[in-house]
Coordinates of C-alpha atoms in Angstrom, one line a residue:
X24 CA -145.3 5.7 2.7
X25 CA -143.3 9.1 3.3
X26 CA -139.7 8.8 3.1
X27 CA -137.6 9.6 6.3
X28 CA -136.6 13.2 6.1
X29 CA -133.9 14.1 8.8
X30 CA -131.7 17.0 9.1
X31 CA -128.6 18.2 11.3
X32 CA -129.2 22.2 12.3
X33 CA -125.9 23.1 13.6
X34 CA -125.5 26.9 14.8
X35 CA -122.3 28.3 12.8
X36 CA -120.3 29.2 16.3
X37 CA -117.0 28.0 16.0
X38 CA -115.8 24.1 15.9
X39 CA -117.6 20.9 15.5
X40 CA -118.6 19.5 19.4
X41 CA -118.3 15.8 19.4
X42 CA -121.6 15.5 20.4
X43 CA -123.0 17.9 17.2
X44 CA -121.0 15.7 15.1
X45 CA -122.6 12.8 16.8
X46 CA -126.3 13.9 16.2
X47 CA -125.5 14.6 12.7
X48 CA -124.1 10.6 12.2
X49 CA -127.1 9.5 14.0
X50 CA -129.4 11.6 12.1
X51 CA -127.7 10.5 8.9
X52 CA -128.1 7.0 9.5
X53 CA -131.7 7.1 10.8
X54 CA -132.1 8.6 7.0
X55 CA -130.0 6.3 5.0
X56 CA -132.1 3.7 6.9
X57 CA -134.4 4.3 4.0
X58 CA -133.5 3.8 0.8
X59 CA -135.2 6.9 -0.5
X60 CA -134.6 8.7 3.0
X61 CA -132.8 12.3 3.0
X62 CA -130.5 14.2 4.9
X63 CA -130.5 17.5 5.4
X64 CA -128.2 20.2 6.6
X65 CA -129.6 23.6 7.9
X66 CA -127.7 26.7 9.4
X67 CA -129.1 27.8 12.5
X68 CA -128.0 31.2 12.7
X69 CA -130.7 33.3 14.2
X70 CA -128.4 33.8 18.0
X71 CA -126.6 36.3 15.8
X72 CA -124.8 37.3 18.9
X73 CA -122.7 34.0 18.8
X74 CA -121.7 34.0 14.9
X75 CA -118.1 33.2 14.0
X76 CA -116.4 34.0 10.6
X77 CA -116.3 30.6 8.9
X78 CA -117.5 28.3 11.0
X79 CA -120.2 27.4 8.8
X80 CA -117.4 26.1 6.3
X81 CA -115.8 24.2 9.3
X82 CA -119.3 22.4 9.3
X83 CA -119.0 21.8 5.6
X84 CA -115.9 20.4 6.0
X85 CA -116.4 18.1 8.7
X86 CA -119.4 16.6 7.4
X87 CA -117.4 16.1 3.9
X88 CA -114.0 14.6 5.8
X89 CA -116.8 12.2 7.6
X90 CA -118.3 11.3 4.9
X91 CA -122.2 12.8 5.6
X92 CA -123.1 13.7 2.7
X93 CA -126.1 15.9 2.8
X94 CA -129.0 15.4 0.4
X95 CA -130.3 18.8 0.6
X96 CA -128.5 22.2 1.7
X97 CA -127.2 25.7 1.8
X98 CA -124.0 24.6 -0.8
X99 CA -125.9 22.2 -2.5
X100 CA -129.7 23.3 -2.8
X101 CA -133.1 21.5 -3.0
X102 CA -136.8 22.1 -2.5
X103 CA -137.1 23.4 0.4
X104 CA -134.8 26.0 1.1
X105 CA -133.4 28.7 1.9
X106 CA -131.4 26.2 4.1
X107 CA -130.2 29.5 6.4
X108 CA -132.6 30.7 8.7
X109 CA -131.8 34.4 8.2
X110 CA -132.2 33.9 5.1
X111 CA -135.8 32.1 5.8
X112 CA -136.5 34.7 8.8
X113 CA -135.7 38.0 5.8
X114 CA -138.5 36.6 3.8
X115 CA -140.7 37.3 6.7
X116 CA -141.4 33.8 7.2
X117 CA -141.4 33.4 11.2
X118 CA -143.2 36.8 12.0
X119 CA -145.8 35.7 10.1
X120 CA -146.4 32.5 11.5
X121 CA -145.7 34.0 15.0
X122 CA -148.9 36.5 14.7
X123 CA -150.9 33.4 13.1
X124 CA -150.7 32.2 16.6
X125 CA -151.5 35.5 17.7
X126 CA -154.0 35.3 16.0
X127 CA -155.1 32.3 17.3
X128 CA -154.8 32.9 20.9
X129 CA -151.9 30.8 21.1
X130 CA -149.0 33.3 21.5
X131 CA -149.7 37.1 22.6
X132 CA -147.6 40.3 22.5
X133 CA -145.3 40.9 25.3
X134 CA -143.9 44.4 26.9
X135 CA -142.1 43.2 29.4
X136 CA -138.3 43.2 29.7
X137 CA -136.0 40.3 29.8
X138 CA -133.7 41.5 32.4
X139 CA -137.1 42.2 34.7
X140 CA -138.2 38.8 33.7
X141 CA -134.5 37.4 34.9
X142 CA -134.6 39.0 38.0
X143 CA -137.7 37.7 39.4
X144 CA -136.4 34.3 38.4
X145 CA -133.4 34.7 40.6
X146 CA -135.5 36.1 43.8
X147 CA -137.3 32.6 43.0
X148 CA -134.5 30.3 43.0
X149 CA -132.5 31.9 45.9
X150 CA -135.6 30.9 48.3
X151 CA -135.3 28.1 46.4
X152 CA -138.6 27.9 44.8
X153 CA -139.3 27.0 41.4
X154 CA -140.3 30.0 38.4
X155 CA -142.7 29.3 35.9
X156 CA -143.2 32.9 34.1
X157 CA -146.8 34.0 33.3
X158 CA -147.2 37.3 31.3
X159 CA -149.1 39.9 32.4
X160 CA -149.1 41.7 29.0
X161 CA -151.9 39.0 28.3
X162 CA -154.5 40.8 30.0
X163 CA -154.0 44.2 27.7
X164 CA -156.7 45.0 25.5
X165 CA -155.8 45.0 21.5
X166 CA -156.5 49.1 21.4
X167 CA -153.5 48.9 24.1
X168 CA -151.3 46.5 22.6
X169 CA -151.7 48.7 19.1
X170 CA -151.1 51.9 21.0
X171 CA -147.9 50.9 22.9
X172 CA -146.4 49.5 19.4
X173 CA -147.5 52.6 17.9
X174 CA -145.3 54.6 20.1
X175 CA -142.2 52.7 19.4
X176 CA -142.7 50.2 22.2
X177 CA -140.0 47.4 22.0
X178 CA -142.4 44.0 21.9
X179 CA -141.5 40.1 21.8
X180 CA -144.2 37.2 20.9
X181 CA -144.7 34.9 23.4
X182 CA -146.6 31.5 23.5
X183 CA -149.5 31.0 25.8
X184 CA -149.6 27.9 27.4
X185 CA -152.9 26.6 29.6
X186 CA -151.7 25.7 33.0
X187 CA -154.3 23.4 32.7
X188 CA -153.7 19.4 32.1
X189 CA -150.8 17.5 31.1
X190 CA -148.8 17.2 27.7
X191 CA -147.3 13.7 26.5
X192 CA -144.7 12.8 23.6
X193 CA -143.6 9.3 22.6
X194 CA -139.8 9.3 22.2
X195 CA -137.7 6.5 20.5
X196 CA -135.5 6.3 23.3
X197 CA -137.0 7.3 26.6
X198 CA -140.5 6.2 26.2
X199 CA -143.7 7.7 26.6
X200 CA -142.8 11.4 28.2
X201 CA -145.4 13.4 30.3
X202 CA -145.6 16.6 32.2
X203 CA -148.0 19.4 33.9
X204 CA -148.5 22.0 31.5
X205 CA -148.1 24.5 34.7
X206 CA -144.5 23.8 34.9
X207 CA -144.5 24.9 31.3
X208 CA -142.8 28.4 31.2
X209 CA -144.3 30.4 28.3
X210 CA -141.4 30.5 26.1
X211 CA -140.6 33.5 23.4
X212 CA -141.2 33.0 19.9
X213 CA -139.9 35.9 17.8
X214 CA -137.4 38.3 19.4
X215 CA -138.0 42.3 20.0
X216 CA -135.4 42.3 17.1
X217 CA -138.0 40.3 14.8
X218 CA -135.3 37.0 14.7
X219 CA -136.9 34.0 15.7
X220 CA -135.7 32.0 19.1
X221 CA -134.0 28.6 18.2
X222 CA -136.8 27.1 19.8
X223 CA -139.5 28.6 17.6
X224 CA -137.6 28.7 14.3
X225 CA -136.9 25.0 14.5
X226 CA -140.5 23.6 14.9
X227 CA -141.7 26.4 11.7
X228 CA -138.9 24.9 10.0
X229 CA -139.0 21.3 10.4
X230 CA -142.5 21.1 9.4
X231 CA -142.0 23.2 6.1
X232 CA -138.9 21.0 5.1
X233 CA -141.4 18.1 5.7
X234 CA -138.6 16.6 8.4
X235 CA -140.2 13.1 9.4
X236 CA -137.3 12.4 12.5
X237 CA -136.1 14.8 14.5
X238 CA -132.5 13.5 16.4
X239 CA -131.0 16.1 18.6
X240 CA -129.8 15.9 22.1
X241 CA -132.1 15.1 25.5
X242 CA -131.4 18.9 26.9
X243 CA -134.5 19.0 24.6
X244 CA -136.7 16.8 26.5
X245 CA -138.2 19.6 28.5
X246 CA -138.5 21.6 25.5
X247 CA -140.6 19.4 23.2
X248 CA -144.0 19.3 24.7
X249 CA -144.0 23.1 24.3
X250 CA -142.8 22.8 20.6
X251 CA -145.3 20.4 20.3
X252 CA -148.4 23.0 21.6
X253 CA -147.3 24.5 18.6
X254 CA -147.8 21.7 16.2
X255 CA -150.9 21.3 17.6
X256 CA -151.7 24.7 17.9
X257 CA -151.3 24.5 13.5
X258 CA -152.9 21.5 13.2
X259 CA -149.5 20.0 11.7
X260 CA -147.6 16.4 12.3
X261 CA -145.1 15.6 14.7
X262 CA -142.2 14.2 13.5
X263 CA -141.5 11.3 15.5
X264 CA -138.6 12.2 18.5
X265 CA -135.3 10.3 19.0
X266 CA -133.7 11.9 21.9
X267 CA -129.6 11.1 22.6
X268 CA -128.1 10.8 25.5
X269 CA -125.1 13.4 26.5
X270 CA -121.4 12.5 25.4
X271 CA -119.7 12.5 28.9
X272 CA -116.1 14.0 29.4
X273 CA -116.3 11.5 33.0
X274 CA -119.5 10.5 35.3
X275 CA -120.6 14.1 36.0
X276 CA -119.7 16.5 33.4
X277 CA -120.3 16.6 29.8
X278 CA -117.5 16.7 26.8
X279 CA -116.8 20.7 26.4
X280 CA -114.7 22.8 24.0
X281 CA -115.3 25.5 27.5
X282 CA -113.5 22.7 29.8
X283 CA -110.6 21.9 27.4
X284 CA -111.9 19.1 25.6
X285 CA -111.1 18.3 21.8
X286 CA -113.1 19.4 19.1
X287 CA -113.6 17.0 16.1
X288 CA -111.1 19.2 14.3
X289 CA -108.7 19.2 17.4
X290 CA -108.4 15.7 17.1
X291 CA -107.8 15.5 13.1
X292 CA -104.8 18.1 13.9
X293 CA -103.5 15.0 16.4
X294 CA -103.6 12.8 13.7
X295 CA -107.0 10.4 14.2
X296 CA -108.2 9.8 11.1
X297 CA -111.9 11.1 10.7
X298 CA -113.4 7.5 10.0
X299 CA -112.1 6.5 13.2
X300 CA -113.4 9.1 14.8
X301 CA -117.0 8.6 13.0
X302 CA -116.9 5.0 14.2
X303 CA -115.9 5.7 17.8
X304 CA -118.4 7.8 18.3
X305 CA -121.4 5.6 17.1
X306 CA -120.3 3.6 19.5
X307 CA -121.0 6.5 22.7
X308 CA -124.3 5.8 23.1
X309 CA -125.8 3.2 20.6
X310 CA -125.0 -0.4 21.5
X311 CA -124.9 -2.3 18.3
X312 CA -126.7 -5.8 18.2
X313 CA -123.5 -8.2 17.5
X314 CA -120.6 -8.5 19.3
X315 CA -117.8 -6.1 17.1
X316 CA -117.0 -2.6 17.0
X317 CA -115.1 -1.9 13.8
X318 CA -117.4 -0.7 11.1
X319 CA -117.1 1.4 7.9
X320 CA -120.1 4.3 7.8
X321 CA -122.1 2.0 5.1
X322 CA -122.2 -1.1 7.5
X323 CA -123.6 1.3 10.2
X324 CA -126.3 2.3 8.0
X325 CA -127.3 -1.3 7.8
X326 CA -127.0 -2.0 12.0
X327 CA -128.1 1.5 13.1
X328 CA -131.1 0.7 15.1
X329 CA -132.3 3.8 17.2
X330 CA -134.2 0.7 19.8
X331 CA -130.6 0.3 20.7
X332 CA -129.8 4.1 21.7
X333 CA -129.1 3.7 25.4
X334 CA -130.9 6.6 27.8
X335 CA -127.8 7.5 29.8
X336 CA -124.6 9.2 28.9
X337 CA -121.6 7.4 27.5
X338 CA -117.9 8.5 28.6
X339 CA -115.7 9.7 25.9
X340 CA -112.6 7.4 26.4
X341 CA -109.2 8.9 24.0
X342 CA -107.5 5.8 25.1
X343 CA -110.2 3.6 23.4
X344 CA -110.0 6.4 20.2
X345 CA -106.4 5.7 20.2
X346 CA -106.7 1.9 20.1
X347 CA -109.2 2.1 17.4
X348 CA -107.4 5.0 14.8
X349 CA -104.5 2.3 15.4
X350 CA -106.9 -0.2 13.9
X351 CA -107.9 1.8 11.3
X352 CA -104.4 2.5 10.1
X353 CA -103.5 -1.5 10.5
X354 CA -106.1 -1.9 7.9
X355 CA -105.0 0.2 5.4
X356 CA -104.2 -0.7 2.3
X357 CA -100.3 -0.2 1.8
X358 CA -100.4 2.5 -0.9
X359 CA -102.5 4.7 0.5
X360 CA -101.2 4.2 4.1
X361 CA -97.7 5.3 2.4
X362 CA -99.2 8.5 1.4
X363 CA -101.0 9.2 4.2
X364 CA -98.1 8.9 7.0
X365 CA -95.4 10.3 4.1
X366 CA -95.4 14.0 5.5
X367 CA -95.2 12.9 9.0
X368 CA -92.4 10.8 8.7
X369 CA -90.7 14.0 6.7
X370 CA -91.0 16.0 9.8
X371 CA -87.8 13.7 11.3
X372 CA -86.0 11.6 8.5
X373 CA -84.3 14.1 6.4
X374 CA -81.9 12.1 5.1
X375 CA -81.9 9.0 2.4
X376 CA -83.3 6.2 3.6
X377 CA -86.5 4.0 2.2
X378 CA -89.7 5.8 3.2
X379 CA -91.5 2.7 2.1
X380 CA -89.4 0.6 4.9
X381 CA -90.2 3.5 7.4
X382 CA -93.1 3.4 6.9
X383 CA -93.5 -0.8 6.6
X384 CA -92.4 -0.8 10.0
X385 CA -94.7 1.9 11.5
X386 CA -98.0 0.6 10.4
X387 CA -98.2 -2.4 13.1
X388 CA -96.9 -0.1 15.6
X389 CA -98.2 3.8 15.8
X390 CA -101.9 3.9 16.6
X391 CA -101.5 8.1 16.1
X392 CA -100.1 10.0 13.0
X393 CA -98.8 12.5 15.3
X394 CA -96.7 10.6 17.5
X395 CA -94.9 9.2 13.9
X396 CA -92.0 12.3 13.8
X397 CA -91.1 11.7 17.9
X398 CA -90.9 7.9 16.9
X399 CA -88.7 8.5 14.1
X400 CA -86.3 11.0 16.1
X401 CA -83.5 8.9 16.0
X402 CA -83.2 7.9 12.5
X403 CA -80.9 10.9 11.0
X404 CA -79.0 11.7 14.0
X405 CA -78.2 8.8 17.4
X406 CA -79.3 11.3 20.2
X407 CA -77.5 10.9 23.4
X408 CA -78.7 8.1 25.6
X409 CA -77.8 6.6 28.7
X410 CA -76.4 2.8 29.1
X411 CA -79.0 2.3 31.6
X412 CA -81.3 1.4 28.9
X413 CA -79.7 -1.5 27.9
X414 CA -80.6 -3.5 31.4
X415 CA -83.8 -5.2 30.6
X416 CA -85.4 -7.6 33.5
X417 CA -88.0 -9.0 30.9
X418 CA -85.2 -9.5 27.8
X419 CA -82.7 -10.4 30.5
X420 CA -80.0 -8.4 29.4
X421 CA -77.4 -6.6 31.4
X422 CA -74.6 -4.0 30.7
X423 CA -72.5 -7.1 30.9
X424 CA -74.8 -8.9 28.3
X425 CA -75.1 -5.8 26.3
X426 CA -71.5 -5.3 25.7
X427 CA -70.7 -9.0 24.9
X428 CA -73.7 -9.3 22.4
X429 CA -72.8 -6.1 20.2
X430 CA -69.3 -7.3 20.2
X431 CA -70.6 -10.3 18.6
X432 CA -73.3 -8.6 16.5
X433 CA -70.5 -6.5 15.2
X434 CA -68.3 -9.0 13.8
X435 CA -71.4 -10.2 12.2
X436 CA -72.0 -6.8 10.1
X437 CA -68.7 -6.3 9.7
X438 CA -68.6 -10.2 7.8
X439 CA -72.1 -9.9 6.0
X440 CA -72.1 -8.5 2.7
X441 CA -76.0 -9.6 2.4
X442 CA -77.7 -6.1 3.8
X443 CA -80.8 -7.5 3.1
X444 CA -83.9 -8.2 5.7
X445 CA -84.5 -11.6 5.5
X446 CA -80.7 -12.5 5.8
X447 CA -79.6 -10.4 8.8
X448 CA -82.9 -12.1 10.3
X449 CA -81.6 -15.7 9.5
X450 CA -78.0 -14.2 10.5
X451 CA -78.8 -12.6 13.8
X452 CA -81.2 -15.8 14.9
X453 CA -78.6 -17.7 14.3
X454 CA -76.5 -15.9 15.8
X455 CA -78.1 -16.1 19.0
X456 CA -78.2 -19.5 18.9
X457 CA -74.9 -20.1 18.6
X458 CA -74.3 -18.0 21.3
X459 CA -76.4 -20.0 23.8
X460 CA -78.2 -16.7 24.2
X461 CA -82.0 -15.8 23.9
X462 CA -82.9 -14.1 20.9
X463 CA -84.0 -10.7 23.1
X464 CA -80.8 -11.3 25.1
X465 CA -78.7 -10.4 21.2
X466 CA -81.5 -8.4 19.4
X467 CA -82.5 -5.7 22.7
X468 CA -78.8 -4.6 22.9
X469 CA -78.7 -3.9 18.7
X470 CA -82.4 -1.8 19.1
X471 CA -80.8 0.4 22.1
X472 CA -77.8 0.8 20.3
X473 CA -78.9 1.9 16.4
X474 CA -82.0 3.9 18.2
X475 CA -80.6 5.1 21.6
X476 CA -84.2 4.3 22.6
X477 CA -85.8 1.0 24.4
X478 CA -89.2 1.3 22.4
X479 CA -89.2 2.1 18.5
X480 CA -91.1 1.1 15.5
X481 CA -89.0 -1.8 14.4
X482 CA -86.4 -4.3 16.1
X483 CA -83.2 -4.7 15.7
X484 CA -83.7 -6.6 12.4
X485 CA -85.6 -4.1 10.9
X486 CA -83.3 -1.0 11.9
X487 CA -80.4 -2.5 10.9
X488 CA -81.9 -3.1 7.5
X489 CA -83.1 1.1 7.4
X490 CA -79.8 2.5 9.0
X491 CA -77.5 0.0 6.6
X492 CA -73.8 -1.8 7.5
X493 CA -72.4 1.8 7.7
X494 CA -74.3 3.4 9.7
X495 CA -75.0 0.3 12.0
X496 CA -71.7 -0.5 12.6
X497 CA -70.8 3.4 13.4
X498 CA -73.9 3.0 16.1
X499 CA -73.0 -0.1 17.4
X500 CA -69.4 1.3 18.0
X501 CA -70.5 4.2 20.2
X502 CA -72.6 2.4 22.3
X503 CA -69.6 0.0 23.0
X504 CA -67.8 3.4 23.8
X505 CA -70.6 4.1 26.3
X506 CA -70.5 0.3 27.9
X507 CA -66.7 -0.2 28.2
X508 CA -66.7 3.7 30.1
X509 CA -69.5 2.3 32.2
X510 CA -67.6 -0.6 33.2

């Protein structure tokens, strides 16, 4: 049996979309579905127009920081390249397969102008009707067409389509697909520059590189019974057609770096980690067959089933992103979660206090690495704060409350010369219950008053044992300052 060939084509025009970065994860695992299946990464450059400087790196690194390894490559070679279609297209490759089906009677030479062309298709759709183009230029003799190229004329090739019958393609995900071959517009194969259009590049392409499976998006489903005339038209195999739905900014407009919406790289910068984001987006549009959601990229390899690739459009959620990258950073392993949140907690705590414990106490709480500095704002320097903070209808504290627990909290630090964790734990509980109080009723008051915040990283417990006796007592002072002036 032939191994699965699949490759990603990516057009080198500036950051990864969500949904490019997508197609190459589900091409990848449709290949690594195989044990002897390959993945393959090709530039699609021929829209020269639309180039950036170095976005074809940004592609390299995305798929390394993801993990999608390609088999075969510009960077890393193999068998069938050049993996760059200008490259490909200065070796004369699509001309000459272009006036093969000139030859054939499947394509023709064209005179006409685009901007002609464009214009009779907007006189159609104002009146609202519907414009299928059909070349006249297919009724010059050859003597003509020769003559006219002769004098310099500027020419494109153009398929030829018979208006007559019905094309059909099986695809994995929306079935059996049919449609007139009259509503076929005859579509341009090589350019009057002599590049190639995407469309006709990538069908000359994927059969030389022997791709098996061809994953891409379903704006090609009205494309791929005219790429597939061309198969035909060659004699070649189809590759077999798994079309994905759209990734969905809400319920009528697709995820779009021209609306605003975060590029894979935009969302590193915010600190998701890209094996979060890999896994969330598996899950926007492919329905897995157990009841889970966590997986590492090899477990997706083994549940990837492109059965389960649902036919309509699956809403990017951040909020679900931002529960999972929280997940992911749970899971961590200690070391390498120290190293990894290090420089962010840098960005606020300038001063010398235990990183580790910083960081001990972040990793059950920040599901971002971005918000880590503005949770951490309070550790060098007490900002100001209001008193307000310290009335709390679900700890049930009250200034009045406030002021007499942190009296009593302070004569504890002031009487503990154990600054270590577990004892101010065991001391504070105790404390409490001594008191007659509720634990939230003693331990709120100490968070407000060592953090000037009513949400942080760790409790009161925890702080204490980061800020030390010194600087807890000079904390817990102030705020009594603030309470008896509010009284």
């Amino acid at each position: 049996m032939t191994s699965i060939r699949t490759r990603f084509a990516p057009s080198p025009t500036g950051y990864m979309h969500i949904g490019n970065l997508r197609t190459a994860l589900y091409a990848y695992l449709v290949a690594k579905k195989d044990p002897n299946g390959a993945f393959i990464l090709r530039i699609e450059d021929t829209d020269q127009g639309r180039l950036i400087e170095g976005a074809t790196d940004i592609i390299y690194k995305t798929l390394s920081e993801c993990g999608l390894k390609h088999d075969e490559g510009p960077d890393v070679g193999g068998n069938y390249g050049p993996y760059i279609q200008s490259e490909r297209m200065k070796m004369g490759l699509y001309k000459e397969y272009a006036m093969k089906l000139v030859e054939m009677g499947k394509a023709h030479i064209c005179f006409c102008k685009e901007e002609d062309i464009e214009a009779q298709k907007e006189i159609a759709e104002a009146k609202g009707e519907s414009f299928i183009y059909r070349d006249p230029c297919k009724k010059l003799s050859q003597e003509e067409i020769e003559s006219r190229i002769k004098a310099g004329e500027k020419y494109v090739i153009r398929q030829n389509i018979d208006p007559n019958g019905k094309t059909s393609f099986d695809d994995e995900v929306y079935g059996t697909i049919s449609v007139d071959n009259e509503t076929l517009d005859e579509m341009i194969l090589l350019k009057s520059d002599g590049y190639p259009t995407y469309n006709f590049a990538n069908v000359i392409d994927d059969h030389l590189m022997g791709i098996t499976d061809v994953v891409r998006g379903n704006e090609y489903l009205s494309s791929t019974p005219k790429y597939n005339l061309i198969y035909e038209a060659f004699g070649w195999d189809k590759p077999r057609y798994i079309h994905c739905p759209p990734v969905m900014k809400d319920e009528t407009h697709k995820l779009s770096k021209r609306n605003g919406d975060a590029s894979f790289g935009d969302l590193v910068e915010k600190g998701y980690l890209p094996e979060a984001i890999l896994n969330y987006i598996a899950l926007l549009g492919w329905s897995p067959s157990e009841e889970r959601e966590i997986y590492s990229l090899d477990e997706l390899v083994q549940a990837f089933d492109v059965k389960r690739i649902n036919t309509s459009g699956a809403i990017f959620d951040i909020n679900k992103l931002h529960w999972m990258n929280g997940v992911y950073l749970r899971e961590m392993d200690d070391a390498k979660y120290f190293e990894l949140v290090k420089p962010y907690i840098l960005k606020s705590v300038h001063k010398d206090y235990d990183l580790k414990k910083i960081a001990h106490i972040l990793k059950e709480r920040a599901n971002l690495l971005n918000e880590i500095p503005e949770m951490l704002d309070f550790i060098d320097e007490l900002r100001e704060y209001d008193v307000d903070l310290f009335i709390n209808k679900k700890m049930k504290t009250s200034l009045e409350i406030a002021k007499s627990s942190l009296l009593e909290a302070q004569k504890f630090f002031e009487n503990t010369s154990d600054w270590q964790s577990e004892a101010l734990h065991d001391g504070l509980l105790n404390l409490a219950k001594d008191l007659g109080i509720k634990n939230g009723q003693l331990l709120f008051p100490i968070r407000v008053a060592l953090s000037g915040k009513a949400f942080t990283p760790g409790g009161a417990i925890e702080l204490s044992d980061i800020l030390g006796k010194d600087e807890s007592l000079k904390r817990i002072k102030i705020a009594l300052e603030k309470l008896n002036e509010a009284a």
